[in-house]
Amino acid sequence: MNDSKLSIDYLNNLRKDYDSNPENKMLERAVTQNGINNVARDPETKIRMNPVFSVEADTGKVSNQKQSGRCWMFALLNTLKHEFGKKYGVKDFEMSQNYLFFWDKIERANIFYDNIIATAGKPVDDRTVEFYLAGPGTDGGQWAMAVSLVQKYGVMPKSAFPESSVSENTGDLNTVLNYKLRQDAMKLRNMVNDDVNDEDIKAARSQMLSEVYRITAYSLGVPRETFDFEYRDDKKKYHIDRDLTPKSFFDKYFADIDLDDYVVLSNSPDKDYEKVYSMSAQDNVVGGRNIEFLNLPMEDLKKASIAQLKDGQAVWISNDIAQQSERKAGYLDSNLYRYADLFNIDLSMSKKDRFEYHDAEVSHATALTGVDLVDDKPRRWKMENSWGAKNGFDGYYTMDDSWMNDYVYEVVVNKKYLSDKQKALLNQAPIELKPWDSLE
């Protein structure tokens, strides 16, 4: 093996080589005084990101998840609220995110206990066990997880169960739940490995879940079982619908939407295309919707998304919003920051390479609400975020098509926008992904 110790002579040569180019000192002054992004930013981005779109869904004010990781449920509720707004003439209607969040905490703890008991025979440093212990009380999620909650518990207006201080800033709750659930995992694993009888394990598990319920109830409040739906539409006409349950509210006001008609299309080039993949390690509801993806080339995701947008319906997407983005301006552009030009280095990696080397990360979920087509080809997209109206253009972001290619990983579309061949692919048995796959 070569000796890789850095010698003083080698370091001195690096310095001499650096000092020999006057341009290096000029760029050093620029970057140290202004920051990397400010120097690398492409000024032509403003031209490319002109927020005008030839196809747009009818939407209203954006929501705000604040200091929480609930983007995945916000994105689903945002797509639903737009459909409600069109049908009932209430553009800025908003549903309770806190309601779904409450049940997610209970359901997620419940399935966590199942997973811990099932893997009790594995060592604690087993990679799957480590995955379960990594963040059992955190906020992140997938489309199927939000669907599972809606299908089991329904939805309610935000006015019937508003945000709490904790739901808008979930760090403390997550800290408490992570500690509590890890402690519970230790106790359950010990009970299983000590051959404690099933009834005693079941009783201990039940007590643990009741404690999680209490923590969640203190933090978020307890959802009411019935409520009155009272509102004025955009024409100022008064409406009231009494004694609804969350399930009856969803069944009545969203009768035209069957969430089972929607499918997640992924673009993960490190895996075979035209295959269905599953990720059961992330399921949040026992007996709920399984997390599954039909993996297709990016052009297929775009085609289906455009068809759905042309019909006036938003498209749930997952992406890596931390990459090549400017939060305040609302720009998403693969050429926004020209790091390779600034540092005179090759930074090229294919999307497949980035998945394989863990540079690609599904970090956020939002909704597409528009696209600008030139000769039927997309050049930029309109994205509804859930970070409030002070970011982007009143909360909406402009996405260059290059960014769509590079940093969008999943879209959710109605099956009717798939080809017959793609629909047939959905019938195949899914291939189970490792819990730590980059699509998690």
Coordinates of C-alpha atoms in Angstrom, one line a residue:
M1 CA 0.0 0.0 0.0
N2 CA 1.3 3.5 -0.9
D3 CA 2.3 5.8 1.9
S4 CA -0.4 8.5 2.0
K5 CA 1.2 10.6 4.7
L6 CA 1.2 14.3 3.7
S7 CA 4.8 15.5 3.7
I8 CA 5.8 19.1 4.3
D9 CA 7.5 19.2 0.9
Y10 CA 4.3 18.1 -0.8
L11 CA 2.2 20.7 1.1
N12 CA 4.8 23.4 0.2
N13 CA 4.4 22.4 -3.5
L14 CA 0.7 22.8 -3.2
R15 CA 1.1 26.3 -1.9
K16 CA 3.6 27.2 -4.6
D17 CA 1.4 25.9 -7.3
Y18 CA -1.6 27.8 -5.9
D19 CA 0.4 31.1 -5.5
S20 CA 1.7 30.8 -9.1
N21 CA -1.7 31.6 -10.5
P22 CA -2.8 35.3 -9.8
E23 CA -6.4 34.3 -10.5
N24 CA -6.5 32.1 -7.4
K25 CA -5.9 35.1 -5.1
M26 CA -8.5 37.1 -6.9
L27 CA -11.1 34.3 -6.5
E28 CA -9.9 33.8 -2.9
R29 CA -10.8 37.4 -2.1
A30 CA -14.1 37.1 -3.8
V31 CA -15.2 33.9 -2.1
T32 CA -13.9 34.7 1.4
Q33 CA -15.7 38.0 1.4
N34 CA -18.9 37.0 -0.3
G35 CA -19.4 33.3 0.2
I36 CA -19.3 30.4 -2.3
N37 CA -22.9 30.6 -3.5
N38 CA -22.9 34.3 -4.0
V39 CA -19.9 34.0 -6.3
A40 CA -21.0 30.8 -8.1
R41 CA -24.6 31.9 -8.7
D42 CA -25.5 32.2 -12.4
P43 CA -27.1 35.7 -12.9
E44 CA -29.0 34.4 -15.9
T45 CA -31.1 32.2 -13.6
K46 CA -33.6 35.1 -13.2
I47 CA -34.2 35.0 -16.9
R48 CA -34.7 31.2 -17.0
M49 CA -36.9 31.2 -13.9
N50 CA -39.5 33.7 -15.2
P51 CA -42.6 32.4 -13.3
V52 CA -44.9 32.2 -16.3
F53 CA -46.4 28.8 -17.2
S54 CA -48.6 27.7 -20.1
V55 CA -50.3 25.0 -18.0
E56 CA -51.4 25.7 -14.4
A57 CA -53.7 24.1 -11.9
D58 CA -56.1 26.5 -10.1
T59 CA -54.6 27.0 -6.7
G60 CA -54.5 29.5 -3.8
K61 CA -52.4 30.4 -0.8
V62 CA -49.7 28.1 0.2
S63 CA -49.5 26.3 3.6
N64 CA -46.6 26.4 6.1
Q65 CA -45.2 23.3 7.8
K66 CA -42.9 25.6 9.8
Q67 CA -40.2 23.8 11.9
S68 CA -41.5 20.3 11.2
G69 CA -40.8 17.4 8.8
R70 CA -44.4 16.9 7.7
C71 CA -43.9 17.9 4.1
W72 CA -45.2 14.5 2.8
M73 CA -48.6 14.9 4.5
F74 CA -48.7 18.6 3.6
A75 CA -48.1 17.8 0.0
L76 CA -51.0 15.2 -0.1
L77 CA -53.4 17.6 1.8
N78 CA -52.4 20.4 -0.6
T79 CA -53.4 18.3 -3.6
L80 CA -56.7 17.4 -2.0
K81 CA -57.5 21.0 -0.9
H82 CA -57.1 22.2 -4.5
E83 CA -59.7 19.6 -5.6
F84 CA -62.0 20.8 -2.8
G85 CA -61.5 24.4 -3.8
K86 CA -62.5 23.8 -7.4
K87 CA -65.6 21.8 -6.5
Y88 CA -66.9 24.0 -3.7
G89 CA -65.6 27.4 -4.6
V90 CA -63.3 27.8 -1.6
K91 CA -59.8 28.4 -3.0
D92 CA -57.9 28.9 0.3
F93 CA -59.5 26.2 2.3
E94 CA -57.0 24.2 4.4
M95 CA -57.2 20.9 6.1
S96 CA -55.8 19.9 9.5
Q97 CA -52.2 18.7 9.2
N98 CA -52.1 18.3 12.9
Y99 CA -54.9 15.7 12.8
L100 CA -52.9 13.3 10.5
F101 CA -49.7 14.1 12.4
F102 CA -51.4 12.9 15.7
W103 CA -52.4 9.6 14.2
D104 CA -49.1 9.1 12.5
K105 CA -47.3 9.3 15.9
I106 CA -49.5 6.6 17.3
E107 CA -49.4 4.4 14.3
R108 CA -45.7 4.8 13.8
A109 CA -45.0 3.8 17.4
N110 CA -47.3 0.8 17.0
I111 CA -45.5 -0.6 13.9
F112 CA -42.1 0.2 15.4
Y113 CA -42.9 -2.2 18.3
D114 CA -43.8 -4.9 15.8
N115 CA -40.6 -4.4 13.9
I116 CA -38.5 -4.5 17.1
I117 CA -40.1 -7.7 18.4
A118 CA -39.7 -9.3 14.9
T119 CA -36.0 -8.5 14.9
A120 CA -35.2 -9.2 18.5
G121 CA -33.1 -12.2 17.6
K122 CA -30.8 -10.0 15.5
P123 CA -27.8 -8.3 17.2
V124 CA -28.4 -4.6 18.1
D125 CA -25.8 -3.6 15.5
D126 CA -27.5 -5.4 12.7
R127 CA -28.1 -2.9 9.9
T128 CA -31.9 -3.4 9.8
V129 CA -32.1 -3.0 13.6
E130 CA -30.0 0.1 13.4
F131 CA -32.3 1.5 10.8
Y132 CA -35.3 1.0 13.0
L133 CA -33.5 2.6 16.0
A134 CA -32.1 5.6 13.9
G135 CA -35.2 7.8 14.3
P136 CA -38.4 6.1 15.4
G137 CA -40.0 9.3 16.5
T138 CA -39.1 11.5 13.6
D139 CA -41.4 13.3 11.1
G140 CA -40.4 12.2 7.6
G141 CA -42.6 10.1 5.3
Q142 CA -43.8 8.9 2.0
W143 CA -47.0 9.3 -0.1
A144 CA -48.3 5.8 0.9
M145 CA -47.9 6.7 4.5
A146 CA -50.1 9.8 4.2
V147 CA -52.6 7.8 2.2
S148 CA -52.7 5.1 4.9
L149 CA -53.6 7.7 7.5
V150 CA -56.3 9.4 5.3
Q151 CA -57.9 6.1 4.4
K152 CA -58.0 4.9 8.0
Y153 CA -58.8 8.1 9.8
G154 CA -60.2 10.5 7.3
V155 CA -59.5 14.2 7.3
M156 CA -60.9 17.3 8.9
P157 CA -60.8 21.1 8.3
K158 CA -58.0 22.9 10.0
S159 CA -60.6 25.0 11.9
A160 CA -61.7 21.8 13.7
F161 CA -58.2 20.8 14.8
P162 CA -55.7 23.6 14.3
E163 CA -51.9 23.5 14.7
S164 CA -50.3 23.4 18.2
S165 CA -47.1 25.0 19.3
V166 CA -45.5 21.5 19.1
S167 CA -46.9 20.5 15.7
E168 CA -45.3 23.7 14.3
N169 CA -41.9 23.0 15.9
T170 CA -41.5 19.3 16.4
G171 CA -37.9 19.0 17.5
D172 CA -38.7 18.6 21.2
L173 CA -41.5 16.0 20.6
N174 CA -39.2 14.0 18.3
T175 CA -36.4 14.1 21.0
V176 CA -38.8 12.7 23.6
L177 CA -40.3 10.1 21.4
N178 CA -36.9 8.9 20.0
Y179 CA -35.7 8.4 23.6
K180 CA -38.9 6.8 24.8
L181 CA -39.1 4.4 21.8
R182 CA -35.5 3.4 22.0
Q183 CA -35.9 2.6 25.7
D184 CA -39.1 0.6 24.8
A185 CA -37.1 -1.2 22.1
M186 CA -34.5 -2.2 24.7
K187 CA -37.1 -3.5 27.1
L188 CA -39.0 -5.5 24.4
R189 CA -35.8 -7.0 23.0
N190 CA -34.8 -8.1 26.4
M191 CA -38.2 -9.6 27.1
V192 CA -38.1 -11.6 23.9
N193 CA -34.6 -12.8 24.4
D194 CA -35.3 -13.8 28.0
D195 CA -38.2 -15.9 26.7
V196 CA -40.9 -13.9 28.5
N197 CA -44.3 -15.3 27.5
D198 CA -46.3 -13.6 24.7
E199 CA -49.1 -12.3 27.0
D200 CA -46.7 -10.4 29.2
I201 CA -44.9 -8.9 26.1
K202 CA -48.3 -7.9 24.7
A203 CA -49.2 -6.2 28.0
A204 CA -45.9 -4.4 28.2
R205 CA -46.3 -3.3 24.6
S206 CA -49.9 -2.0 25.3
Q207 CA -48.6 0.0 28.2
M208 CA -45.8 1.5 26.1
L209 CA -48.3 2.6 23.4
S210 CA -50.6 4.2 26.0
E211 CA -47.6 6.3 27.1
V212 CA -46.9 7.3 23.6
Y213 CA -50.6 8.3 23.3
R214 CA -50.3 10.5 26.4
I215 CA -47.1 12.2 25.1
T216 CA -48.7 12.9 21.8
A217 CA -52.0 14.1 23.3
Y218 CA -50.2 16.5 25.6
S219 CA -48.2 17.8 22.7
L220 CA -50.8 18.0 19.9
G221 CA -54.1 17.9 21.6
V222 CA -56.7 15.1 21.2
P223 CA -58.7 15.2 17.9
R224 CA -62.4 15.6 18.3
E225 CA -64.6 12.8 17.2
T226 CA -67.2 15.0 15.6
F227 CA -67.3 18.6 14.3
D228 CA -69.4 21.1 12.5
F229 CA -68.0 22.3 9.1
E230 CA -68.7 26.0 8.9
Y231 CA -67.4 28.2 6.1
R232 CA -68.0 30.9 3.5
D233 CA -67.2 30.2 -0.1
D234 CA -65.4 32.6 -2.4
K235 CA -68.7 34.3 -3.2
K236 CA -69.3 34.9 0.5
K237 CA -72.1 32.4 0.7
Y238 CA -72.4 30.9 4.2
H239 CA -72.4 27.1 4.6
I240 CA -72.7 24.8 7.6
D241 CA -72.6 21.0 7.8
R242 CA -73.2 19.5 11.3
D243 CA -72.0 16.5 13.2
L244 CA -69.4 15.2 10.8
T245 CA -66.7 12.7 11.6
P246 CA -63.3 12.9 9.9
K247 CA -64.3 9.8 7.9
S248 CA -67.7 11.0 6.8
F249 CA -66.2 14.4 5.9
F250 CA -63.7 12.8 3.6
D251 CA -66.3 10.4 2.1
K252 CA -68.7 13.2 1.4
Y253 CA -66.5 16.0 0.2
F254 CA -63.9 14.0 -1.6
A255 CA -66.2 11.3 -3.0
D256 CA -64.7 11.8 -6.5
I257 CA -61.2 10.9 -5.3
D258 CA -60.2 7.3 -4.9
L259 CA -56.6 7.4 -3.5
D260 CA -56.2 3.7 -4.6
D261 CA -56.3 5.0 -8.2
Y262 CA -52.9 6.8 -7.7
V263 CA -49.5 5.3 -8.2
V264 CA -46.0 6.4 -7.3
L265 CA -43.6 6.5 -10.3
S266 CA -40.0 6.7 -9.3
N267 CA -36.9 7.6 -11.3
S268 CA -34.0 5.7 -9.7
P269 CA -31.6 4.8 -12.4
D270 CA -29.5 2.6 -10.1
K271 CA -32.4 0.1 -10.4
D272 CA -33.9 -1.7 -13.3
Y273 CA -36.7 0.2 -15.0
E274 CA -40.2 -1.2 -15.5
K275 CA -40.0 -3.0 -12.1
V276 CA -42.1 -2.4 -9.0
Y277 CA -40.1 -1.9 -5.8
S278 CA -41.4 -1.8 -2.2
M279 CA -40.0 -0.5 1.1
S280 CA -42.0 -2.2 3.9
A281 CA -39.5 -1.1 6.5
Q282 CA -41.0 2.4 6.2
D283 CA -44.7 1.5 6.4
N284 CA -46.4 3.4 9.2
V285 CA -49.8 1.7 9.6
V286 CA -50.2 -2.0 10.2
G287 CA -52.6 -3.1 7.5
G288 CA -52.3 0.2 5.7
R289 CA -51.0 1.1 2.2
N290 CA -47.7 -0.5 1.3
I291 CA -44.9 1.8 0.1
E292 CA -44.4 0.9 -3.6
F293 CA -42.8 2.5 -6.6
L294 CA -43.0 1.7 -10.3
N295 CA -39.5 2.7 -11.6
L296 CA -39.5 4.3 -15.0
P297 CA -37.3 6.6 -17.1
M298 CA -37.7 10.3 -16.3
E299 CA -39.5 11.1 -19.6
D300 CA -42.3 8.8 -18.5
L301 CA -42.7 10.6 -15.2
K302 CA -42.8 13.9 -17.0
K303 CA -45.4 12.7 -19.6
A304 CA -47.8 11.5 -16.9
S305 CA -47.3 14.6 -14.8
I306 CA -48.0 16.9 -17.7
A307 CA -51.2 14.9 -18.6
Q308 CA -52.5 15.3 -15.0
L309 CA -51.6 19.0 -14.9
K310 CA -53.4 19.6 -18.1
D311 CA -56.5 18.2 -16.4
G312 CA -56.1 20.8 -13.7
Q313 CA -54.8 18.5 -10.9
A314 CA -51.7 19.0 -8.9
V315 CA -49.0 16.3 -8.8
W316 CA -47.3 15.1 -5.5
I317 CA -43.6 14.8 -6.0
S318 CA -40.5 13.9 -3.9
N319 CA -37.3 15.7 -4.5
D320 CA -34.0 16.9 -3.0
I321 CA -34.7 20.5 -2.4
A322 CA -31.4 21.2 -0.8
Q323 CA -29.6 20.8 -4.1
Q324 CA -29.0 23.8 -6.4
S325 CA -31.8 25.9 -4.9
E326 CA -32.4 29.4 -3.6
R327 CA -35.0 29.3 -0.9
K328 CA -35.9 33.0 -0.7
A329 CA -36.1 33.6 -4.5
G330 CA -37.7 30.2 -5.1
Y331 CA -35.3 29.0 -7.8
L332 CA -34.6 25.4 -8.6
D333 CA -32.1 25.1 -11.3
S334 CA -29.3 22.6 -11.9
N335 CA -27.1 25.4 -13.1
L336 CA -28.0 27.9 -10.4
Y337 CA -24.6 27.6 -8.7
R338 CA -21.7 26.9 -11.1
Y339 CA -19.4 25.3 -8.6
A340 CA -17.4 23.5 -11.3
D341 CA -16.7 26.8 -13.1
L342 CA -15.7 28.6 -9.9
F343 CA -13.3 25.9 -8.6
N344 CA -12.2 24.8 -12.1
I345 CA -12.9 21.1 -11.3
D346 CA -15.0 18.3 -12.8
L347 CA -18.1 17.8 -10.5
S348 CA -20.1 15.7 -13.0
M349 CA -22.0 12.7 -11.7
S350 CA -24.9 11.0 -13.4
K351 CA -28.2 10.5 -11.5
K352 CA -27.4 6.8 -11.3
D353 CA -23.9 7.6 -9.9
R354 CA -25.4 9.9 -7.3
F355 CA -27.9 7.2 -6.1
E356 CA -25.1 4.6 -5.8
Y357 CA -22.7 6.9 -4.0
H358 CA -25.4 8.4 -1.6
D359 CA -25.4 11.9 -3.0
A360 CA -29.0 11.6 -4.1
E361 CA -31.4 11.9 -1.2
V362 CA -35.2 12.1 -1.0
S363 CA -35.4 15.0 1.4
H364 CA -38.7 16.8 0.7
A365 CA -42.2 16.4 -0.8
T366 CA -44.1 19.1 -2.6
A367 CA -46.6 19.5 -5.4
L368 CA -46.3 20.4 -9.1
T369 CA -49.0 22.9 -10.0
G370 CA -47.9 24.0 -13.5
V371 CA -45.6 23.6 -16.4
D372 CA -44.4 25.7 -19.2
L373 CA -44.4 23.9 -22.5
V374 CA -42.6 24.9 -25.7
D375 CA -43.4 22.7 -28.7
D376 CA -44.9 20.3 -26.2
K377 CA -41.6 20.0 -24.3
P378 CA -41.3 21.2 -20.7
R379 CA -38.8 24.0 -20.0
R380 CA -39.8 24.9 -16.4
W381 CA -42.3 23.8 -13.8
K382 CA -44.3 25.5 -11.1
M383 CA -43.9 23.9 -7.7
E384 CA -46.1 24.5 -4.6
N385 CA -44.0 24.4 -1.5
S386 CA -45.2 24.2 2.2
W387 CA -42.8 26.8 3.6
G388 CA -45.1 29.8 3.7
A389 CA -45.7 32.7 1.4
K390 CA -42.4 34.5 2.3
N391 CA -40.3 32.1 0.2
G392 CA -40.4 32.0 -3.6
F393 CA -43.2 33.7 -5.5
D394 CA -45.9 33.8 -2.7
G395 CA -44.7 30.4 -1.7
Y396 CA -44.4 28.9 -5.2
Y397 CA -41.1 27.9 -6.7
T398 CA -39.9 27.9 -10.3
M399 CA -38.2 24.7 -11.3
D400 CA -36.0 24.4 -14.4
D401 CA -36.5 21.2 -16.4
S402 CA -32.8 20.4 -15.7
W403 CA -33.6 20.3 -12.0
M404 CA -36.6 18.1 -12.7
N405 CA -34.3 15.6 -14.4
D406 CA -31.6 15.7 -11.7
Y407 CA -33.4 16.1 -8.4
V408 CA -37.0 14.9 -8.7
Y409 CA -37.2 11.2 -7.7
E410 CA -40.9 10.4 -7.5
V411 CA -44.3 11.6 -8.9
V412 CA -47.7 10.5 -7.9
V413 CA -50.3 10.3 -10.7
N414 CA -53.6 8.7 -11.4
K415 CA -53.3 5.4 -13.1
K416 CA -55.4 6.6 -16.0
Y417 CA -52.4 8.6 -17.2
L418 CA -50.3 5.5 -17.7
S419 CA -50.0 3.5 -20.9
D420 CA -51.6 0.0 -21.0
K421 CA -48.1 -1.5 -20.8
Q422 CA -47.3 0.6 -17.7
K423 CA -50.6 -0.4 -16.0
A424 CA -49.7 -4.1 -16.6
L425 CA -46.4 -3.6 -14.9
L426 CA -48.2 -2.7 -11.7
N427 CA -49.4 -6.3 -11.4
Q428 CA -45.9 -7.8 -10.9
A429 CA -44.7 -8.8 -7.5
P430 CA -42.7 -6.0 -5.9
I431 CA -39.0 -6.3 -5.3
E432 CA -38.2 -5.4 -1.6
L433 CA -35.6 -2.7 -1.2
K434 CA -33.2 -2.5 1.7
P435 CA -34.5 -0.1 4.5
W436 CA -31.5 2.2 3.9
D437 CA -32.0 2.5 0.1
S438 CA -31.6 6.0 -1.2
L439 CA -35.3 6.2 -2.0
E440 CA -36.1 6.1 1.7

